[in-house]
Amino acid sequence: MGRFYTILIAGALGLTGLAACTDMAPHPGRATYQSYCAGCHGASGMGDGPMAEGLPVPPADLTMLKEANGGVFPTEDVMLTVHGYPGKHDTSIMPEFGPLLSGPKQIWISPKGEETMTSVALLDLADYVETLQR
């Protein structure tokens, strides 16, 4: 009887571990991406969102950013583009999302070693876009 219970308990623990692996929490930047980006860039980031057809310039294919940057994901460029800056809307159809991504901030260190107080939502969003790379 003892061996049967040992096998039963081991099996139950194995199933619990499997459930934990498949029931992972969603990426913290996913909801922000779905709210602000997917309409133009599409759920998969390929520039095929439902609003893409009506735009004068096709949205960027976000899945190729790493490849286009020599195999390195351009985190800083993504954050700068998403955040925007005053007057940017004059030269681009990409809206400025900086004001919408307010909230808690943390220090982000650029590849050059520069420290910048950055919105956690913006960091999460850039990290999520990185997960879309092909």
PDB file of N, CA, C and O in Angstrom, residues 35-80:
ATOM      1  N   SER A  35      -4.286  47.452 -25.845  1.00  0.00           N
ATOM      2  CA  SER A  35      -5.066  48.695 -25.763  1.00  0.00           C
ATOM      3  C   SER A  35      -4.586  49.776 -26.720  1.00  0.00           C
ATOM      4  O   SER A  35      -5.395  50.460 -27.344  1.00  0.00           O
ATOM      5  N   TYR A  36      -3.273  49.961 -26.832  1.00  0.00           N
ATOM      6  CA  TYR A  36      -2.740  51.104 -27.560  1.00  0.00           C
ATOM      7  C   TYR A  36      -2.104  50.785 -28.910  1.00  0.00           C
ATOM      8  O   TYR A  36      -1.984  51.673 -29.749  1.00  0.00           O
ATOM      9  N   CYS A  37      -1.673  49.551 -29.122  1.00  0.00           N
ATOM     10  CA  CYS A  37      -0.863  49.246 -30.305  1.00  0.00           C
ATOM     11  C   CYS A  37      -1.525  48.308 -31.312  1.00  0.00           C
ATOM     12  O   CYS A  37      -1.326  48.442 -32.514  1.00  0.00           O
ATOM     13  N   ALA A  38      -2.269  47.332 -30.811  1.00  0.00           N
ATOM     14  CA  ALA A  38      -2.803  46.279 -31.678  1.00  0.00           C
ATOM     15  C   ALA A  38      -3.763  46.806 -32.743  1.00  0.00           C
ATOM     16  O   ALA A  38      -3.873  46.214 -33.820  1.00  0.00           O
ATOM     17  N   GLY A  39      -4.441  47.926 -32.481  1.00  0.00           N
ATOM     18  CA  GLY A  39      -5.365  48.476 -33.467  1.00  0.00           C
ATOM     19  C   GLY A  39      -4.685  48.760 -34.802  1.00  0.00           C
ATOM     20  O   GLY A  39      -5.279  48.560 -35.860  1.00  0.00           O
ATOM     21  N   CYS A  40      -3.443  49.197 -34.762  1.00  0.00           N
ATOM     22  CA  CYS A  40      -2.697  49.478 -35.993  1.00  0.00           C
ATOM     23  C   CYS A  40      -1.695  48.365 -36.316  1.00  0.00           C
ATOM     24  O   CYS A  40      -1.612  47.903 -37.445  1.00  0.00           O
ATOM     25  N   HIS A  41      -0.930  47.956 -35.313  1.00  0.00           N
ATOM     26  CA  HIS A  41       0.150  46.988 -35.547  1.00  0.00           C
ATOM     27  C   HIS A  41      -0.319  45.544 -35.542  1.00  0.00           C
ATOM     28  O   HIS A  41       0.442  44.658 -35.930  1.00  0.00           O
ATOM     29  N   GLY A  42      -1.556  45.284 -35.111  1.00  0.00           N
ATOM     30  CA  GLY A  42      -2.083  43.926 -35.092  1.00  0.00           C
ATOM     31  C   GLY A  42      -1.704  43.187 -33.827  1.00  0.00           C
ATOM     32  O   GLY A  42      -0.716  43.525 -33.166  1.00  0.00           O
ATOM     33  N   ALA A  43      -2.483  42.171 -33.500  1.00  0.00           N
ATOM     34  CA  ALA A  43      -2.244  41.389 -32.284  1.00  0.00           C
ATOM     35  C   ALA A  43      -0.865  40.736 -32.290  1.00  0.00           C
ATOM     36  O   ALA A  43      -0.225  40.614 -31.261  1.00  0.00           O
ATOM     37  N   SER A  44      -0.397  40.342 -33.459  1.00  0.00           N
ATOM     38  CA  SER A  44       0.908  39.683 -33.545  1.00  0.00           C
ATOM     39  C   SER A  44       2.037  40.659 -33.847  1.00  0.00           C
ATOM     40  O   SER A  44       3.199  40.273 -33.885  1.00  0.00           O
ATOM     41  N   GLY A  45       1.704  41.946 -34.076  1.00  0.00           N
ATOM     42  CA  GLY A  45       2.727  42.958 -34.316  1.00  0.00           C
ATOM     43  C   GLY A  45       3.173  43.090 -35.757  1.00  0.00           C
ATOM     44  O   GLY A  45       4.127  43.798 -36.058  1.00  0.00           O
ATOM     45  N   MET A  46       2.475  42.451 -36.694  1.00  0.00           N
ATOM     46  CA  MET A  46       2.912  42.444 -38.084  1.00  0.00           C
ATOM     47  C   MET A  46       2.399  43.628 -38.906  1.00  0.00           C
ATOM     48  O   MET A  46       2.577  43.667 -40.120  1.00  0.00           O
ATOM     49  N   GLY A  47       1.767  44.604 -38.262  1.00  0.00           N
ATOM     50  CA  GLY A  47       1.285  45.789 -38.975  1.00  0.00           C
ATOM     51  C   GLY A  47      -0.054  45.577 -39.638  1.00  0.00           C
ATOM     52  O   GLY A  47      -0.421  46.327 -40.544  1.00  0.00           O
ATOM     53  N   ASP A  48      -0.786  44.562 -39.197  1.00  0.00           N
ATOM     54  CA  ASP A  48      -2.043  44.208 -39.853  1.00  0.00           C
ATOM     55  C   ASP A  48      -3.259  44.383 -38.946  1.00  0.00           C
ATOM     56  O   ASP A  48      -4.205  43.616 -39.007  1.00  0.00           O
ATOM     57  N   GLY A  49      -3.229  45.414 -38.124  1.00  0.00           N
ATOM     58  CA  GLY A  49      -4.353  45.679 -37.226  1.00  0.00           C
ATOM     59  C   GLY A  49      -5.576  46.156 -37.983  1.00  0.00           C
ATOM     60  O   GLY A  49      -5.485  46.552 -39.154  1.00  0.00           O
ATOM     61  N   PRO A  50      -6.730  46.141 -37.342  1.00  0.00           N
ATOM     62  CA  PRO A  50      -7.971  46.529 -38.008  1.00  0.00           C
ATOM     63  C   PRO A  50      -7.992  47.975 -38.509  1.00  0.00           C
ATOM     64  O   PRO A  50      -8.717  48.289 -39.456  1.00  0.00           O
ATOM     65  N   MET A  51      -7.189  48.858 -37.953  1.00  0.00           N
ATOM     66  CA  MET A  51      -7.160  50.259 -38.401  1.00  0.00           C
ATOM     67  C   MET A  51      -6.076  50.513 -39.448  1.00  0.00           C
ATOM     68  O   MET A  51      -5.994  51.607 -40.019  1.00  0.00           O
ATOM     69  N   ALA A  52      -5.245  49.524 -39.736  1.00  0.00           N
ATOM     70  CA  ALA A  52      -4.095  49.702 -40.625  1.00  0.00           C
ATOM     71  C   ALA A  52      -4.493  50.131 -42.035  1.00  0.00           C
ATOM     72  O   ALA A  52      -3.818  50.972 -42.636  1.00  0.00           O
ATOM     73  N   GLU A  53      -5.568  49.567 -42.549  1.00  0.00           N
ATOM     74  CA  GLU A  53      -5.979  49.877 -43.924  1.00  0.00           C
ATOM     75  C   GLU A  53      -6.277  51.351 -44.145  1.00  0.00           C
ATOM     76  O   GLU A  53      -6.026  51.888 -45.213  1.00  0.00           O
ATOM     77  N   GLY A  54      -6.820  52.028 -43.156  1.00  0.00           N
ATOM     78  CA  GLY A  54      -7.208  53.416 -43.310  1.00  0.00           C
ATOM     79  C   GLY A  54      -6.097  54.421 -43.089  1.00  0.00           C
ATOM     80  O   GLY A  54      -6.318  55.619 -43.186  1.00  0.00           O
ATOM     81  N   LEU A  55      -4.897  53.954 -42.796  1.00  0.00           N
ATOM     82  CA  LEU A  55      -3.788  54.873 -42.513  1.00  0.00           C
ATOM     83  C   LEU A  55      -3.048  55.255 -43.794  1.00  0.00           C
ATOM     84  O   LEU A  55      -2.895  54.432 -44.695  1.00  0.00           O
ATOM     85  N   PRO A  56      -2.549  56.482 -43.872  1.00  0.00           N
ATOM     86  CA  PRO A  56      -1.819  56.911 -45.068  1.00  0.00           C
ATOM     87  C   PRO A  56      -0.460  56.216 -45.221  1.00  0.00           C
ATOM     88  O   PRO A  56       0.081  56.134 -46.316  1.00  0.00           O
ATOM     89  N   VAL A  57       0.090  55.730 -44.119  1.00  0.00           N
ATOM     90  CA  VAL A  57       1.359  55.009 -44.126  1.00  0.00           C
ATOM     91  C   VAL A  57       1.130  53.710 -43.369  1.00  0.00           C
ATOM     92  O   VAL A  57       0.576  53.726 -42.267  1.00  0.00           O
ATOM     93  N   PRO A  58       1.539  52.572 -43.941  1.00  0.00           N
ATOM     94  CA  PRO A  58       1.322  51.307 -43.232  1.00  0.00           C
ATOM     95  C   PRO A  58       2.084  51.280 -41.899  1.00  0.00           C
ATOM     96  O   PRO A  58       3.207  51.759 -41.812  1.00  0.00           O
ATOM     97  N   PRO A  59       1.466  50.712 -40.859  1.00  0.00           N
ATOM     98  CA  PRO A  59       2.165  50.598 -39.576  1.00  0.00           C
ATOM     99  C   PRO A  59       3.377  49.674 -39.701  1.00  0.00           C
ATOM    100  O   PRO A  59       3.375  48.749 -40.523  1.00  0.00           O
ATOM    101  N   ALA A  60       4.367  49.918 -38.891  1.00  0.00           N
ATOM    102  CA  ALA A  60       5.579  49.096 -38.918  1.00  0.00           C
ATOM    103  C   ALA A  60       5.270  47.665 -38.509  1.00  0.00           C
ATOM    104  O   ALA A  60       4.409  47.414 -37.671  1.00  0.00           O
ATOM    105  N   ASP A  61       6.009  46.739 -39.104  1.00  0.00           N
ATOM    106  CA  ASP A  61       5.977  45.339 -38.695  1.00  0.00           C
ATOM    107  C   ASP A  61       6.908  45.239 -37.489  1.00  0.00           C
ATOM    108  O   ASP A  61       8.132  45.254 -37.628  1.00  0.00           O
ATOM    109  N   LEU A  62       6.340  45.168 -36.320  1.00  0.00           N
ATOM    110  CA  LEU A  62       7.135  45.167 -35.087  1.00  0.00           C
ATOM    111  C   LEU A  62       7.857  43.857 -34.845  1.00  0.00           C
ATOM    112  O   LEU A  62       8.727  43.781 -33.982  1.00  0.00           O
ATOM    113  N   THR A  63       7.525  42.826 -35.602  1.00  0.00           N
ATOM    114  CA  THR A  63       8.146  41.513 -35.392  1.00  0.00           C
ATOM    115  C   THR A  63       9.541  41.437 -35.998  1.00  0.00           C
ATOM    116  O   THR A  63      10.251  40.467 -35.765  1.00  0.00           O
ATOM    117  N   MET A  64       9.931  42.443 -36.773  1.00  0.00           N
ATOM    118  CA  MET A  64      11.219  42.408 -37.467  1.00  0.00           C
ATOM    119  C   MET A  64      12.216  43.432 -36.919  1.00  0.00           C
ATOM    120  O   MET A  64      13.270  43.648 -37.504  1.00  0.00           O
ATOM    121  N   LEU A  65      11.900  44.056 -35.803  1.00  0.00           N
ATOM    122  CA  LEU A  65      12.771  45.100 -35.262  1.00  0.00           C
ATOM    123  C   LEU A  65      14.152  44.564 -34.895  1.00  0.00           C
ATOM    124  O   LEU A  65      15.174  45.204 -35.168  1.00  0.00           O
ATOM    125  N   LYS A  66      14.189  43.420 -34.266  1.00  0.00           N
ATOM    126  CA  LYS A  66      15.469  42.832 -33.859  1.00  0.00           C
ATOM    127  C   LYS A  66      16.312  42.476 -35.084  1.00  0.00           C
ATOM    128  O   LYS A  66      17.501  42.791 -35.134  1.00  0.00           O
ATOM    129  N   GLU A  67      15.686  41.865 -36.070  1.00  0.00           N
ATOM    130  CA  GLU A  67      16.410  41.492 -37.291  1.00  0.00           C
ATOM    131  C   GLU A  67      16.936  42.729 -38.008  1.00  0.00           C
ATOM    132  O   GLU A  67      18.069  42.748 -38.488  1.00  0.00           O
ATOM    133  N   ALA A  68      16.118  43.770 -38.070  1.00  0.00           N
ATOM    134  CA  ALA A  68      16.517  45.003 -38.753  1.00  0.00           C
ATOM    135  C   ALA A  68      17.623  45.743 -38.003  1.00  0.00           C
ATOM    136  O   ALA A  68      18.249  46.637 -38.557  1.00  0.00           O
ATOM    137  N   ASN A  69      17.856  45.365 -36.757  1.00  0.00           N
ATOM    138  CA  ASN A  69      18.864  46.029 -35.928  1.00  0.00           C
ATOM    139  C   ASN A  69      20.043  45.089 -35.640  1.00  0.00           C
ATOM    140  O   ASN A  69      20.597  45.107 -34.550  1.00  0.00           O
ATOM    141  N   GLY A  70      20.379  44.260 -36.597  1.00  0.00           N
ATOM    142  CA  GLY A  70      21.546  43.378 -36.460  1.00  0.00           C
ATOM    143  C   GLY A  70      21.419  42.326 -35.384  1.00  0.00           C
ATOM    144  O   GLY A  70      22.419  41.917 -34.800  1.00  0.00           O
ATOM    145  N   GLY A  71      20.207  41.893 -35.084  1.00  0.00           N
ATOM    146  CA  GLY A  71      19.997  40.845 -34.090  1.00  0.00           C
ATOM    147  C   GLY A  71      19.866  41.349 -32.664  1.00  0.00           C
ATOM    148  O   GLY A  71      19.769  40.556 -31.731  1.00  0.00           O
ATOM    149  N   VAL A  72      19.868  42.663 -32.483  1.00  0.00           N
ATOM    150  CA  VAL A  72      19.734  43.254 -31.148  1.00  0.00           C
ATOM    151  C   VAL A  72      18.416  44.023 -31.091  1.00  0.00           C
ATOM    152  O   VAL A  72      18.168  44.893 -31.950  1.00  0.00           O
ATOM    153  N   PHE A  73      17.588  43.717 -30.116  1.00  0.00           N
ATOM    154  CA  PHE A  73      16.322  44.428 -30.009  1.00  0.00           C
ATOM    155  C   PHE A  73      16.581  45.881 -29.597  1.00  0.00           C
ATOM    156  O   PHE A  73      17.240  46.141 -28.591  1.00  0.00           O
ATOM    157  N   PRO A  74      16.054  46.852 -30.354  1.00  0.00           N
ATOM    158  CA  PRO A  74      16.323  48.275 -30.090  1.00  0.00           C
ATOM    159  C   PRO A  74      15.382  48.853 -29.025  1.00  0.00           C
ATOM    160  O   PRO A  74      14.535  49.707 -29.316  1.00  0.00           O
ATOM    161  N   THR A  75      15.539  48.431 -27.803  1.00  0.00           N
ATOM    162  CA  THR A  75      14.650  48.836 -26.714  1.00  0.00           C
ATOM    163  C   THR A  75      14.505  50.343 -26.617  1.00  0.00           C
ATOM    164  O   THR A  75      13.398  50.868 -26.519  1.00  0.00           O
ATOM    165  N   GLU A  76      15.625  51.042 -26.643  1.00  0.00           N
ATOM    166  CA  GLU A  76      15.589  52.501 -26.491  1.00  0.00           C
ATOM    167  C   GLU A  76      14.809  53.156 -27.631  1.00  0.00           C
ATOM    168  O   GLU A  76      13.984  54.045 -27.396  1.00  0.00           O
ATOM    169  N   ASP A  77      15.039  52.719 -28.856  1.00  0.00           N
ATOM    170  CA  ASP A  77      14.320  53.290 -29.993  1.00  0.00           C
ATOM    171  C   ASP A  77      12.819  53.019 -29.889  1.00  0.00           C
ATOM    172  O   ASP A  77      12.003  53.891 -30.212  1.00  0.00           O
ATOM    173  N   VAL A  78      12.469  51.822 -29.461  1.00  0.00           N
ATOM    174  CA  VAL A  78      11.050  51.481 -29.295  1.00  0.00           C
ATOM    175  C   VAL A  78      10.427  52.398 -28.254  1.00  0.00           C
ATOM    176  O   VAL A  78       9.355  52.971 -28.474  1.00  0.00           O
ATOM    177  N   MET A  79      11.097  52.567 -27.108  1.00  0.00           N
ATOM    178  CA  MET A  79      10.538  53.416 -26.060  1.00  0.00           C
ATOM    179  C   MET A  79      10.431  54.867 -26.513  1.00  0.00           C
ATOM    180  O   MET A  79       9.435  55.536 -26.226  1.00  0.00           O
ATOM    181  N   LEU A  80      11.422  55.366 -27.226  1.00  0.00           N
ATOM    182  CA  LEU A  80      11.371  56.745 -27.721  1.00  0.00           C
ATOM    183  C   LEU A  80      10.225  56.928 -28.715  1.00  0.00           C
ATOM    184  O   LEU A  80       9.528  57.943 -28.689  1.00  0.00           O
TER     185      LEU A  80
END
